[in-house]
Amino acid sequence: MSHRTRYHKLVVPTSNDPLLVVAALARKFGTEDHVVYEGPQGYAFAVGRLADVAVHRDAVRARHRGGESHEFWASSPYPALQRALDGLPVEEWRAYGTADFELSYAGGELHDTLDDRPLLRLVVPELEVTLHDGVAEIRGIDRHRLHRVADLVLGPMTEPDVETAPVPVEEAGAADYEKAVDHTVRAINEGKLQKVILSRVVPLSWEVDLVATYVEGRRNNTPARSFLLRLDGIEAAGFSPEIVVSVDSSRQVIAQPLAGTRALHPDAEENARVREGLLADSKEIYEHAISVKIAYDELAALSAPTPPVVSDFMVVKERGSVQHLGSEVRAELPPDKGAWDAFATLFPAVTASGIPKDVAYHYIREYEPGDRRLYAGAVLTVGQDGTLDAALVLRTVFRAENRTWLRAGAGIVAQSTAERELEETSEKLRSIAVHAVPGPAPAPALTAFSRAEMRRDVADLLGAAPEEMADDENLIMLGLSSLEVMTLASRWSSSGVVVRYTDLLEQPTISHWSSLMEDLAARP
């Protein structure tokens, strides 16, 4: 593979609030797939696709400007995933993406229950903005777009006044949830497992402004990580209370299990009383201790013969509307292991699955309303330099397939009661439910599509001036790839008229595409 894509880079100082900057970028590129990720170094915004890699139930598939590839896997997808990433023709790449909870079933007892949707998806963006320490670092393949984004990053930022519409969370699925808890406690007392996290879903009947909700929620939460994304049909805004795993440039692996929960109160005296109760509650201490023990054992198997280190054991962490017992477990990657070995070892987080994990999966499938998908999975970023950071997807509002919902769970152990575990799910849900901002009514479908807008979109991808392209010129011959055509089809379909990229490929000219979009818009 001789040609390797290189990013153009621009570094500019900025005094703008990075939260408002990434929110403005999400607005600007709202019809395209994009990811906002707040990690330990600050905020990042990624949009567009130079390449993508996806793990399916039987193969790892990669697409990039040099072509497409796939590799079948048997016992584990991670070696094939690493090879696919190693083969990307992009220098200094960093990928952003998601892992569904059901990725944990791959290669296990529940493998045959998986459909062929991507279980893990990673995108290497065309444009990336990172914000930290008063500096914006902008990378992109299109110099013109790079400078336009710099103008936006440096421009005036105002935080609009918004009105929230708190979502009632106490009743949705409550009866079924309490029955599930009772059944699970009996199974635990019969020795079938030690712990399982069961969740319930709270549907929303109105549109949510995800960008405004992300800003409002981030102002009022203290997450370990946060994210805002639109990727392959799923949208989400979340405030992760803990990480699944982090691997830094020095090859240190970190897990931060949280387990044991009480509500946070605005009154300082009441909050102190509740915190003391949390630290003295035998049920909560047991739930936390066994979670830390599993994380320790998992990392010990990964890092042998050097044992992991537990630090900050059972420290109270405030996370939005709740406080948790939290600990940190650290280990060093041995020379023959990499970031995906660490991820495979710790995913899914024990605090969102159960003990033993394989047994807990069966109870989750039996008692929860459908697949979890992104809930209790991960939003993650991974670099060519071997670093990886994966946020646990909790405290999140989701939107997909014309539905919007919240979801939260609680850890069920032998001492659990249905009433208390239901109350705990409500306490967690309020971390985002009270900050939901209503969105505008859905926009009407397009009645026409601007040929000038279409030409500008194509010109951006080709790095050309719009006026340089004739209406009847073959765009593939000009250098437009099939992956870029797919990007255009996704972008234009998001505007209200659904077009298939295969239809665009049949006759790749501005003239034909404009006529096609007008015909589609005119259909009832």
Short mmCIF file of C-alpha atoms in Angstrom, two decimals:
data_model
loop_
_atom_site.label_atom_id
_atom_site.label_comp_id
_atom_site.label_asym_id
_atom_site.label_seq_id
_atom_site.Cartn_x
_atom_site.Cartn_y
_atom_site.Cartn_z
CA MET A 1 0.00 0.00 0.00
CA SER A 2 2.12 2.87 -1.29
CA HIS A 3 -0.08 5.93 -0.76
CA ARG A 4 -0.70 6.98 2.81
CA THR A 5 -3.01 9.86 3.69
CA ARG A 6 -1.46 12.64 5.75
CA TYR A 7 -3.31 15.21 7.78
CA HIS A 8 -2.79 18.93 7.41
CA LYS A 9 -2.43 20.48 10.85
CA LEU A 10 -3.25 23.84 12.38
CA VAL A 11 -2.70 24.91 15.99
CA VAL A 12 -4.43 28.05 17.28
CA PRO A 13 -4.76 29.54 20.75
CA THR A 14 -8.33 30.06 21.93
CA SER A 15 -9.93 31.44 25.06
CA ASN A 16 -13.33 30.00 24.16
CA ASP A 17 -15.01 27.51 26.48
CA PRO A 18 -14.15 24.10 24.95
CA LEU A 19 -17.60 22.74 25.83
CA LEU A 20 -19.24 25.48 23.76
CA VAL A 21 -16.74 24.94 20.94
CA VAL A 22 -17.53 21.24 20.57
CA ALA A 23 -21.25 22.03 20.86
CA ALA A 24 -20.92 24.56 18.03
CA LEU A 25 -19.06 22.00 15.92
CA ALA A 26 -21.76 19.41 16.59
CA ARG A 27 -24.37 21.93 15.41
CA LYS A 28 -22.33 22.80 12.33
CA PHE A 29 -21.84 19.21 11.27
CA GLY A 30 -25.06 17.87 12.76
CA THR A 31 -26.20 15.99 9.65
CA GLU A 32 -22.91 14.09 9.38
CA ASP A 33 -21.68 11.27 11.57
CA HIS A 34 -19.54 12.79 14.32
CA VAL A 35 -18.22 12.13 17.82
CA VAL A 36 -17.51 14.48 20.72
CA TYR A 37 -15.37 12.81 23.38
CA GLU A 38 -14.23 14.35 26.64
CA GLY A 39 -11.23 12.41 27.89
CA PRO A 40 -8.47 12.97 30.43
CA GLN A 41 -6.67 15.45 28.14
CA GLY A 42 -9.72 17.56 27.23
CA TYR A 43 -12.36 17.59 24.51
CA ALA A 44 -12.11 16.14 21.00
CA PHE A 45 -14.44 16.49 18.01
CA ALA A 46 -14.25 14.13 15.03
CA VAL A 47 -16.27 14.19 11.80
CA GLY A 48 -16.16 12.51 8.39
CA ARG A 49 -14.65 9.16 7.40
CA LEU A 50 -11.20 8.55 6.07
CA ALA A 51 -11.59 4.92 7.06
CA ASP A 52 -13.73 2.72 9.24
CA VAL A 53 -13.34 -0.68 10.83
CA ALA A 54 -16.19 -2.78 12.22
CA VAL A 55 -16.37 -6.02 14.18
CA HIS A 56 -19.22 -8.29 13.16
CA ARG A 57 -20.18 -11.65 14.62
CA ASP A 58 -18.01 -13.53 12.14
CA ALA A 59 -15.60 -11.05 10.55
CA VAL A 60 -13.75 -7.77 10.90
CA ARG A 61 -14.40 -5.45 7.96
CA ALA A 62 -12.38 -2.38 7.00
CA ARG A 63 -13.02 0.32 4.42
CA HIS A 64 -10.64 3.07 3.37
CA ARG A 65 -9.59 4.99 0.29
CA GLY A 66 -7.38 2.15 -0.80
CA GLY A 67 -10.27 -0.30 -0.88
CA GLU A 68 -12.05 -2.73 1.42
CA SER A 69 -11.03 -5.85 3.32
CA HIS A 70 -12.45 -8.41 5.68
CA GLU A 71 -11.01 -11.15 7.83
CA PHE A 72 -13.01 -13.94 9.42
CA TRP A 73 -12.35 -14.67 13.07
CA ALA A 74 -13.13 -17.65 15.33
CA SER A 75 -12.45 -17.45 19.06
CA SER A 76 -11.73 -13.70 19.39
CA PRO A 77 -12.14 -10.73 17.03
CA TYR A 78 -9.39 -8.61 18.57
CA PRO A 79 -6.31 -9.93 16.70
CA ALA A 80 -8.14 -9.40 13.40
CA LEU A 81 -9.25 -5.95 14.58
CA GLN A 82 -5.65 -4.99 15.35
CA ARG A 83 -4.48 -6.21 11.93
CA ALA A 84 -7.21 -4.20 10.21
CA LEU A 85 -6.17 -1.07 12.08
CA ASP A 86 -2.49 -1.71 11.34
CA GLY A 87 -3.37 -1.83 7.63
CA LEU A 88 -5.05 1.58 7.47
CA PRO A 89 -3.29 3.87 4.95
CA VAL A 90 -3.41 6.92 7.25
CA GLU A 91 -0.48 8.39 9.09
CA GLU A 92 -0.86 9.16 12.81
CA TRP A 93 -4.47 8.01 12.81
CA ARG A 94 -6.78 8.22 15.76
CA ALA A 95 -10.14 6.47 15.63
CA TYR A 96 -13.38 7.14 17.50
CA GLY A 97 -16.29 4.79 17.91
CA THR A 98 -18.59 2.62 19.96
CA ALA A 99 -18.82 -0.93 21.28
CA ASP A 100 -22.22 -2.49 21.95
CA PHE A 101 -22.71 -4.45 25.15
CA GLU A 102 -23.43 -7.55 23.05
CA LEU A 103 -19.81 -7.53 21.82
CA SER A 104 -19.23 -9.45 25.05
CA TYR A 105 -21.24 -12.37 23.59
CA ALA A 106 -18.90 -12.74 20.61
CA GLY A 107 -17.15 -16.10 20.72
CA GLY A 108 -19.03 -17.17 23.86
CA GLU A 109 -22.11 -19.18 24.79
CA LEU A 110 -24.45 -16.51 23.42
CA HIS A 111 -22.60 -16.03 20.14
CA ASP A 112 -25.41 -17.59 18.10
CA THR A 113 -27.90 -15.01 19.42
CA LEU A 114 -26.04 -12.20 17.61
CA ASP A 115 -27.32 -10.69 14.39
CA ASP A 116 -24.95 -9.26 11.78
CA ARG A 117 -25.02 -5.63 12.92
CA PRO A 118 -21.62 -4.13 13.82
CA LEU A 119 -20.78 -4.92 17.44
CA LEU A 120 -17.85 -2.48 17.47
CA ARG A 121 -17.37 0.36 15.01
CA LEU A 122 -14.38 2.70 14.71
CA VAL A 123 -14.05 5.69 12.40
CA VAL A 124 -10.86 7.51 11.44
CA PRO A 125 -12.16 11.04 10.83
CA GLU A 126 -11.51 13.41 7.95
CA LEU A 127 -11.41 16.26 10.46
CA GLU A 128 -10.41 16.25 14.13
CA VAL A 129 -10.34 19.10 16.64
CA THR A 130 -8.79 18.65 20.08
CA LEU A 131 -9.06 21.32 22.77
CA HIS A 132 -6.88 21.52 25.86
CA ASP A 133 -4.94 24.11 27.87
CA GLY A 134 -6.24 27.06 25.82
CA VAL A 135 -5.16 25.56 22.49
CA ALA A 136 -7.12 24.08 19.60
CA GLU A 137 -5.30 21.52 17.45
CA ILE A 138 -7.07 20.98 14.14
CA ARG A 139 -6.22 18.14 11.75
CA GLY A 140 -7.88 17.55 8.39
CA ILE A 141 -7.31 16.36 4.85
CA ASP A 142 -8.93 19.46 3.30
CA ARG A 143 -6.96 22.68 3.87
CA HIS A 144 -9.96 24.87 3.02
CA ARG A 145 -12.17 23.12 5.57
CA LEU A 146 -9.36 23.31 8.12
CA HIS A 147 -9.30 27.10 8.01
CA ARG A 148 -13.10 27.40 8.00
CA VAL A 149 -13.22 25.30 11.15
CA ALA A 150 -10.49 27.41 12.71
CA ASP A 151 -12.64 30.49 12.09
CA LEU A 152 -15.53 28.80 13.89
CA VAL A 153 -13.36 27.70 16.82
CA LEU A 154 -12.02 31.23 17.26
CA GLY A 155 -15.34 32.98 16.70
CA PRO A 156 -17.63 34.42 19.40
CA MET A 157 -19.32 31.82 21.60
CA THR A 158 -22.50 32.38 23.56
CA GLU A 159 -24.39 29.89 25.65
CA PRO A 160 -28.09 30.27 24.85
CA ASP A 161 -30.71 30.20 27.56
CA VAL A 162 -32.60 26.92 27.50
CA GLU A 163 -35.58 25.52 29.29
CA THR A 164 -35.35 21.94 30.45
CA ALA A 165 -38.27 19.54 30.59
CA PRO A 166 -37.51 17.06 33.38
CA VAL A 167 -38.48 13.50 32.49
CA PRO A 168 -40.46 11.52 35.09
CA VAL A 169 -38.50 8.33 35.66
CA GLU A 170 -40.15 6.57 38.59
CA GLU A 171 -42.88 4.52 36.90
CA ALA A 172 -41.65 3.29 33.52
CA GLY A 173 -41.22 -0.49 33.67
CA ALA A 174 -41.25 -0.41 37.48
CA ALA A 175 -43.43 -3.46 38.10
CA ASP A 176 -41.52 -5.69 35.69
CA TYR A 177 -38.24 -4.45 37.11
CA GLU A 178 -39.18 -5.30 40.69
CA LYS A 179 -40.27 -8.81 39.61
CA ALA A 180 -36.93 -9.29 37.81
CA VAL A 181 -35.03 -8.23 40.93
CA ASP A 182 -36.97 -10.68 43.11
CA HIS A 183 -36.32 -13.57 40.69
CA THR A 184 -32.62 -12.69 40.49
CA VAL A 185 -32.16 -12.43 44.26
CA ARG A 186 -33.57 -15.96 44.57
CA ALA A 187 -31.09 -17.19 41.93
CA ILE A 188 -28.22 -15.54 43.81
CA ASN A 189 -29.31 -17.11 47.09
CA GLU A 190 -29.39 -20.49 45.31
CA GLY A 191 -25.72 -20.01 44.43
CA LYS A 192 -26.17 -19.54 40.67
CA LEU A 193 -24.23 -16.25 40.60
CA GLN A 194 -23.02 -13.50 42.94
CA LYS A 195 -24.17 -10.32 41.25
CA VAL A 196 -25.95 -9.06 38.15
CA ILE A 197 -26.81 -5.58 36.93
CA LEU A 198 -30.38 -5.33 35.68
CA SER A 199 -31.62 -2.23 33.88
CA ARG A 200 -34.91 -0.69 32.81
CA VAL A 201 -35.85 1.69 29.98
CA VAL A 202 -37.63 5.04 30.22
CA PRO A 203 -39.03 6.08 26.80
CA LEU A 204 -39.45 9.75 25.87
CA SER A 205 -42.45 10.85 23.81
CA TRP A 206 -40.99 14.16 22.62
CA GLU A 207 -38.00 15.39 20.64
CA VAL A 208 -34.80 16.11 22.57
CA ASP A 209 -32.20 18.66 21.55
CA LEU A 210 -29.18 16.45 22.13
CA VAL A 211 -26.58 19.20 21.77
CA ALA A 212 -28.33 21.50 24.26
CA THR A 213 -28.94 18.56 26.58
CA TYR A 214 -25.25 17.67 26.42
CA VAL A 215 -24.19 21.21 27.34
CA GLU A 216 -26.80 21.52 30.11
CA GLY A 217 -26.03 18.06 31.46
CA ARG A 218 -22.26 18.61 31.39
CA ARG A 219 -22.68 21.86 33.32
CA ASN A 220 -24.49 19.94 36.05
CA ASN A 221 -22.63 16.62 36.13
CA THR A 222 -19.16 15.59 37.24
CA PRO A 223 -18.47 12.66 34.91
CA ALA A 224 -15.30 10.68 34.46
CA ARG A 225 -15.88 11.05 30.70
CA SER A 226 -18.59 12.61 28.52
CA PHE A 227 -19.63 12.17 24.90
CA LEU A 228 -22.03 13.34 22.20
CA LEU A 229 -22.30 11.33 19.02
CA ARG A 230 -24.12 10.46 15.86
CA LEU A 231 -22.78 7.26 14.32
CA ASP A 232 -24.35 4.66 12.02
CA GLY A 233 -27.92 5.51 12.97
CA ILE A 234 -27.48 5.91 16.74
CA GLU A 235 -27.31 9.25 18.53
CA ALA A 236 -26.36 9.67 22.18
CA ALA A 237 -25.38 12.24 24.77
CA GLY A 238 -23.89 10.88 27.96
CA PHE A 239 -22.00 11.57 31.16
CA SER A 240 -20.06 8.44 31.98
CA PRO A 241 -19.45 7.91 35.71
CA GLU A 242 -16.51 5.57 35.09
CA ILE A 243 -14.20 4.16 32.46
CA VAL A 244 -14.16 0.61 31.17
CA VAL A 245 -10.40 0.83 30.65
CA SER A 246 -7.70 3.32 29.78
CA VAL A 247 -4.27 2.53 28.32
CA ASP A 248 -1.87 5.47 28.28
CA SER A 249 1.35 6.15 26.36
CA SER A 250 3.43 4.56 29.15
CA ARG A 251 1.40 1.31 28.77
CA GLN A 252 -0.34 1.74 32.12
CA VAL A 253 -3.77 0.08 32.23
CA ILE A 254 -6.37 1.66 34.48
CA ALA A 255 -9.81 0.46 35.58
CA GLN A 256 -12.01 2.46 37.96
CA PRO A 257 -14.91 0.31 39.18
CA LEU A 258 -17.81 2.14 40.84
CA ALA A 259 -20.37 0.17 42.82
CA GLY A 260 -22.47 1.18 45.78
CA THR A 261 -24.82 4.12 45.29
CA ARG A 262 -26.75 6.80 47.16
CA ALA A 263 -28.47 9.97 45.99
CA LEU A 264 -26.73 13.33 46.24
CA HIS A 265 -28.61 15.99 48.21
CA PRO A 266 -28.34 19.79 47.94
CA ASP A 267 -28.34 20.10 51.73
CA ALA A 268 -24.77 19.59 52.97
CA GLU A 269 -25.74 18.07 56.31
CA GLU A 270 -28.18 15.61 54.74
CA ASN A 271 -25.63 14.69 52.11
CA ALA A 272 -22.97 14.00 54.76
CA ARG A 273 -25.41 11.80 56.64
CA VAL A 274 -26.22 9.82 53.49
CA ARG A 275 -22.53 9.48 52.65
CA GLU A 276 -21.79 8.06 56.10
CA GLY A 277 -24.63 5.59 55.59
CA LEU A 278 -23.18 4.54 52.24
CA LEU A 279 -19.75 3.91 53.76
CA ALA A 280 -21.32 1.83 56.56
CA ASP A 281 -23.84 -0.16 54.49
CA SER A 282 -22.76 -3.81 54.38
CA LYS A 283 -24.70 -4.50 51.18
CA GLU A 284 -23.07 -1.59 49.32
CA ILE A 285 -19.59 -2.42 50.67
CA TYR A 286 -19.95 -6.05 49.60
CA GLU A 287 -21.19 -5.06 46.13
CA HIS A 288 -18.23 -2.74 45.70
CA ALA A 289 -15.61 -5.11 47.11
CA ILE A 290 -16.52 -8.01 44.82
CA SER A 291 -16.47 -5.68 41.80
CA VAL A 292 -12.97 -4.47 42.69
CA LYS A 293 -11.86 -8.07 43.25
CA ILE A 294 -13.00 -9.09 39.75
CA ALA A 295 -11.28 -6.08 38.14
CA TYR A 296 -8.11 -6.96 40.07
CA ASP A 297 -8.24 -10.62 39.02
CA GLU A 298 -8.82 -9.68 35.38
CA LEU A 299 -5.85 -7.32 35.34
CA ALA A 300 -3.69 -9.81 37.24
CA ALA A 301 -4.26 -12.37 34.47
CA LEU A 302 -3.38 -9.73 31.87
CA SER A 303 -0.25 -8.30 33.53
CA ALA A 304 1.29 -11.41 35.12
CA PRO A 305 3.81 -11.82 36.66
CA THR A 306 3.61 -8.15 37.81
CA PRO A 307 0.57 -7.82 40.09
CA PRO A 308 -1.90 -4.91 39.76
CA VAL A 309 -2.12 -2.17 42.36
CA VAL A 310 -5.36 -1.01 44.01
CA SER A 311 -5.37 2.67 44.92
CA ASP A 312 -8.01 5.05 46.32
CA PHE A 313 -9.94 2.07 47.63
CA MET A 314 -13.61 2.77 48.33
CA VAL A 315 -13.47 6.55 47.95
CA VAL A 316 -16.81 8.33 47.54
CA LYS A 317 -17.14 9.79 44.02
CA GLU A 318 -19.84 12.35 43.21
CA ARG A 319 -21.39 11.76 39.80
CA GLY A 320 -24.28 14.06 38.93
CA SER A 321 -27.33 13.16 40.98
CA VAL A 322 -25.64 10.30 42.83
CA GLN A 323 -22.53 9.37 44.82
CA HIS A 324 -20.72 6.06 44.45
CA LEU A 325 -18.07 4.02 46.15
CA GLY A 326 -15.10 4.07 43.79
CA SER A 327 -11.67 2.47 43.55
CA GLU A 328 -8.85 2.42 41.01
CA VAL A 329 -6.94 -0.65 39.82
CA ARG A 330 -3.71 -0.17 37.85
CA ALA A 331 -1.47 -2.60 35.98
CA GLU A 332 1.35 -2.47 33.45
CA LEU A 333 0.98 -4.09 30.04
CA PRO A 334 3.60 -6.80 29.48
CA PRO A 335 5.69 -6.55 26.27
CA ASP A 336 3.63 -9.13 24.39
CA LYS A 337 0.27 -7.41 25.05
CA GLY A 338 -1.43 -4.36 23.58
CA ALA A 339 -4.37 -2.06 24.21
CA TRP A 340 -6.93 -4.44 22.71
CA ASP A 341 -5.78 -7.19 25.09
CA ALA A 342 -6.60 -4.83 27.95
CA PHE A 343 -9.96 -3.93 26.44
CA ALA A 344 -10.87 -7.59 25.81
CA THR A 345 -9.92 -8.43 29.40
CA LEU A 346 -12.09 -5.78 31.05
CA PHE A 347 -15.02 -5.42 28.62
CA PRO A 348 -17.81 -5.30 29.55
CA ALA A 349 -17.24 -3.51 32.83
CA VAL A 350 -17.99 -5.76 35.79
CA THR A 351 -20.04 -2.91 37.29
CA ALA A 352 -22.43 -3.06 34.31
CA SER A 353 -22.62 -6.84 33.83
CA GLY A 354 -22.22 -9.15 36.84
CA ILE A 355 -20.27 -11.91 38.56
CA PRO A 356 -19.52 -14.29 36.95
CA LYS A 357 -19.96 -12.33 33.74
CA ASP A 358 -20.90 -15.29 31.54
CA VAL A 359 -23.70 -16.31 33.90
CA ALA A 360 -24.90 -12.73 34.34
CA TYR A 361 -25.38 -12.36 30.56
CA HIS A 362 -28.14 -14.98 30.63
CA TYR A 363 -30.07 -13.15 33.36
CA ILE A 364 -29.66 -9.86 31.53
CA ARG A 365 -31.10 -11.39 28.35
CA GLU A 366 -33.94 -13.04 30.24
CA TYR A 367 -35.14 -10.09 32.31
CA GLU A 368 -34.30 -6.97 30.31
CA PRO A 369 -36.42 -5.45 27.51
CA GLY A 370 -34.42 -6.32 24.40
CA ASP A 371 -30.75 -5.94 23.50
CA ARG A 372 -28.79 -3.31 25.36
CA ARG A 373 -26.81 -2.28 22.26
CA LEU A 374 -24.82 0.83 23.22
CA TYR A 375 -26.12 0.96 26.80
CA ALA A 376 -23.45 -0.48 29.18
CA GLY A 377 -21.10 -0.76 26.22
CA ALA A 378 -18.41 1.81 25.48
CA VAL A 379 -17.64 4.99 23.60
CA LEU A 380 -13.95 4.86 22.87
CA THR A 381 -11.00 6.42 21.15
CA VAL A 382 -7.88 4.51 20.09
CA GLY A 383 -4.63 5.71 18.55
CA GLN A 384 -1.93 4.37 16.29
CA ASP A 385 0.42 5.03 19.22
CA GLY A 386 -1.17 2.20 21.24
CA THR A 387 -3.31 4.37 23.51
CA LEU A 388 -6.95 3.59 24.20
CA ASP A 389 -9.63 5.22 26.33
CA ALA A 390 -13.07 3.68 26.74
CA ALA A 391 -15.96 5.32 28.62
CA LEU A 392 -18.68 3.15 30.13
CA VAL A 393 -22.01 4.12 28.53
CA LEU A 394 -24.28 4.98 31.44
CA ARG A 395 -26.22 8.21 32.30
CA THR A 396 -27.07 8.62 28.63
CA VAL A 397 -29.97 9.71 26.45
CA PHE A 398 -30.25 7.63 23.26
CA ARG A 399 -32.00 8.25 19.94
CA ALA A 400 -32.39 5.76 17.08
CA GLU A 401 -35.08 4.55 14.70
CA ASN A 402 -37.45 7.40 15.63
CA ARG A 403 -37.25 6.54 19.35
CA THR A 404 -35.66 8.41 22.23
CA TRP A 405 -35.03 6.81 25.61
CA LEU A 406 -33.08 6.71 28.87
CA ARG A 407 -31.83 3.59 30.59
CA ALA A 408 -30.33 2.77 33.99
CA GLY A 409 -29.62 -0.28 36.12
CA ALA A 410 -28.61 -1.36 39.60
CA GLY A 411 -26.37 -4.10 40.97
CA ILE A 412 -28.38 -6.99 42.38
CA VAL A 413 -26.76 -9.03 45.17
CA ALA A 414 -28.11 -11.37 47.85
CA GLN A 415 -29.03 -8.48 50.18
CA SER A 416 -30.90 -6.51 47.49
CA THR A 417 -34.55 -5.54 47.78
CA ALA A 418 -36.69 -4.77 44.76
CA GLU A 419 -37.91 -1.47 46.20
CA ARG A 420 -34.41 -0.14 46.90
CA GLU A 421 -32.94 -1.23 43.56
CA LEU A 422 -35.82 0.44 41.70
CA GLU A 423 -35.18 3.62 43.70
CA GLU A 424 -31.50 3.45 42.78
CA THR A 425 -32.28 3.31 39.05
CA SER A 426 -34.40 6.47 39.45
CA GLU A 427 -31.57 8.23 41.31
CA LYS A 428 -29.20 7.45 38.45
CA LEU A 429 -31.68 8.38 35.73
CA ARG A 430 -32.07 11.86 37.22
CA SER A 431 -28.44 12.61 36.34
CA ILE A 432 -29.70 13.25 32.83
CA ALA A 433 -33.51 13.25 33.10
CA VAL A 434 -33.64 16.64 34.83
CA HIS A 435 -31.40 18.22 32.18
CA ALA A 436 -33.28 17.13 29.03
CA VAL A 437 -33.88 20.06 26.67
CA PRO A 438 -36.80 19.80 24.23
CA GLY A 439 -35.90 20.10 20.58
CA PRO A 440 -37.80 21.68 17.70
CA ALA A 441 -40.44 19.76 15.82
CA PRO A 442 -38.99 17.57 13.03
CA ALA A 443 -38.23 19.56 9.90
CA PRO A 444 -40.37 18.82 6.83
CA ALA A 445 -38.83 16.72 4.10
CA LEU A 446 -36.91 18.50 1.34
CA THR A 447 -38.94 19.61 -1.64
CA ALA A 448 -35.85 20.36 -3.70
CA PHE A 449 -32.11 19.96 -3.39
CA SER A 450 -29.74 22.80 -4.17
CA ARG A 451 -27.29 21.90 -6.92
CA ALA A 452 -24.93 24.55 -5.56
CA GLU A 453 -24.95 22.90 -2.09
CA MET A 454 -24.32 19.53 -3.69
CA ARG A 455 -21.38 20.89 -5.66
CA ARG A 456 -19.88 22.46 -2.53
CA ASP A 457 -20.15 19.14 -0.62
CA VAL A 458 -18.38 17.28 -3.43
CA ALA A 459 -15.74 19.99 -3.76
CA ASP A 460 -14.98 19.77 -0.03
CA LEU A 461 -14.23 16.05 -0.35
CA LEU A 462 -12.09 16.52 -3.46
CA GLY A 463 -10.25 19.55 -2.14
CA ALA A 464 -11.29 21.49 -5.24
CA ALA A 465 -13.08 24.75 -5.93
CA PRO A 466 -16.81 24.23 -6.70
CA GLU A 467 -16.59 26.23 -9.91
CA GLU A 468 -13.92 23.86 -11.25
CA MET A 469 -16.42 20.98 -11.60
CA ALA A 470 -18.67 20.74 -14.64
CA ASP A 471 -22.18 19.41 -14.09
CA ASP A 472 -21.62 16.41 -16.36
CA GLU A 473 -18.07 15.53 -15.30
CA ASN A 474 -17.52 12.01 -13.96
CA LEU A 475 -16.70 12.54 -10.28
CA ILE A 476 -15.15 9.11 -9.83
CA MET A 477 -12.64 9.98 -12.56
CA LEU A 478 -11.88 13.18 -10.63
CA GLY A 479 -10.88 11.07 -7.61
CA LEU A 480 -14.07 10.69 -5.57
CA SER A 481 -13.99 7.27 -3.84
CA SER A 482 -16.89 4.90 -3.23
CA LEU A 483 -16.47 5.53 0.52
CA GLU A 484 -16.86 9.27 -0.09
CA VAL A 485 -19.96 8.63 -2.20
CA MET A 486 -21.34 6.67 0.76
CA THR A 487 -20.56 9.65 3.01
CA LEU A 488 -22.48 11.98 0.66
CA ALA A 489 -25.47 9.64 0.51
CA SER A 490 -25.61 9.52 4.32
CA ARG A 491 -25.25 13.31 4.62
CA TRP A 492 -27.92 14.11 2.03
CA SER A 493 -30.31 11.46 3.33
CA SER A 494 -30.14 13.11 6.74
CA SER A 495 -31.58 16.25 5.17
CA GLY A 496 -34.91 14.55 4.52
CA VAL A 497 -34.66 12.75 1.16
CA VAL A 498 -33.27 9.23 1.44
CA VAL A 499 -30.91 8.29 -1.38
CA ARG A 500 -28.86 5.10 -1.71
CA TYR A 501 -25.19 5.43 -2.45
CA THR A 502 -25.49 2.66 -5.07
CA ASP A 503 -27.89 4.91 -7.01
CA LEU A 504 -25.33 7.71 -6.86
CA LEU A 505 -22.60 5.40 -8.14
CA GLU A 506 -24.62 4.44 -11.24
CA GLN A 507 -24.04 7.85 -12.84
CA PRO A 508 -21.62 9.94 -10.75
CA THR A 509 -22.25 13.45 -12.06
CA ILE A 510 -23.62 16.58 -10.39
CA SER A 511 -26.31 16.84 -13.07
CA HIS A 512 -27.60 13.30 -12.54
CA TRP A 513 -27.44 13.50 -8.76
CA SER A 514 -29.35 16.75 -8.67
CA SER A 515 -32.11 15.33 -10.88
CA LEU A 516 -32.22 12.15 -8.80
CA MET A 517 -32.64 14.08 -5.55
CA GLU A 518 -35.36 16.28 -7.03
CA ASP A 519 -37.24 13.18 -8.25
CA LEU A 520 -36.98 11.54 -4.83
CA ALA A 521 -38.15 14.69 -3.07
CA ALA A 522 -41.21 14.88 -5.30
CA ARG A 523 -42.40 11.38 -4.44
CA PRO A 524 -45.27 11.08 -1.92
#
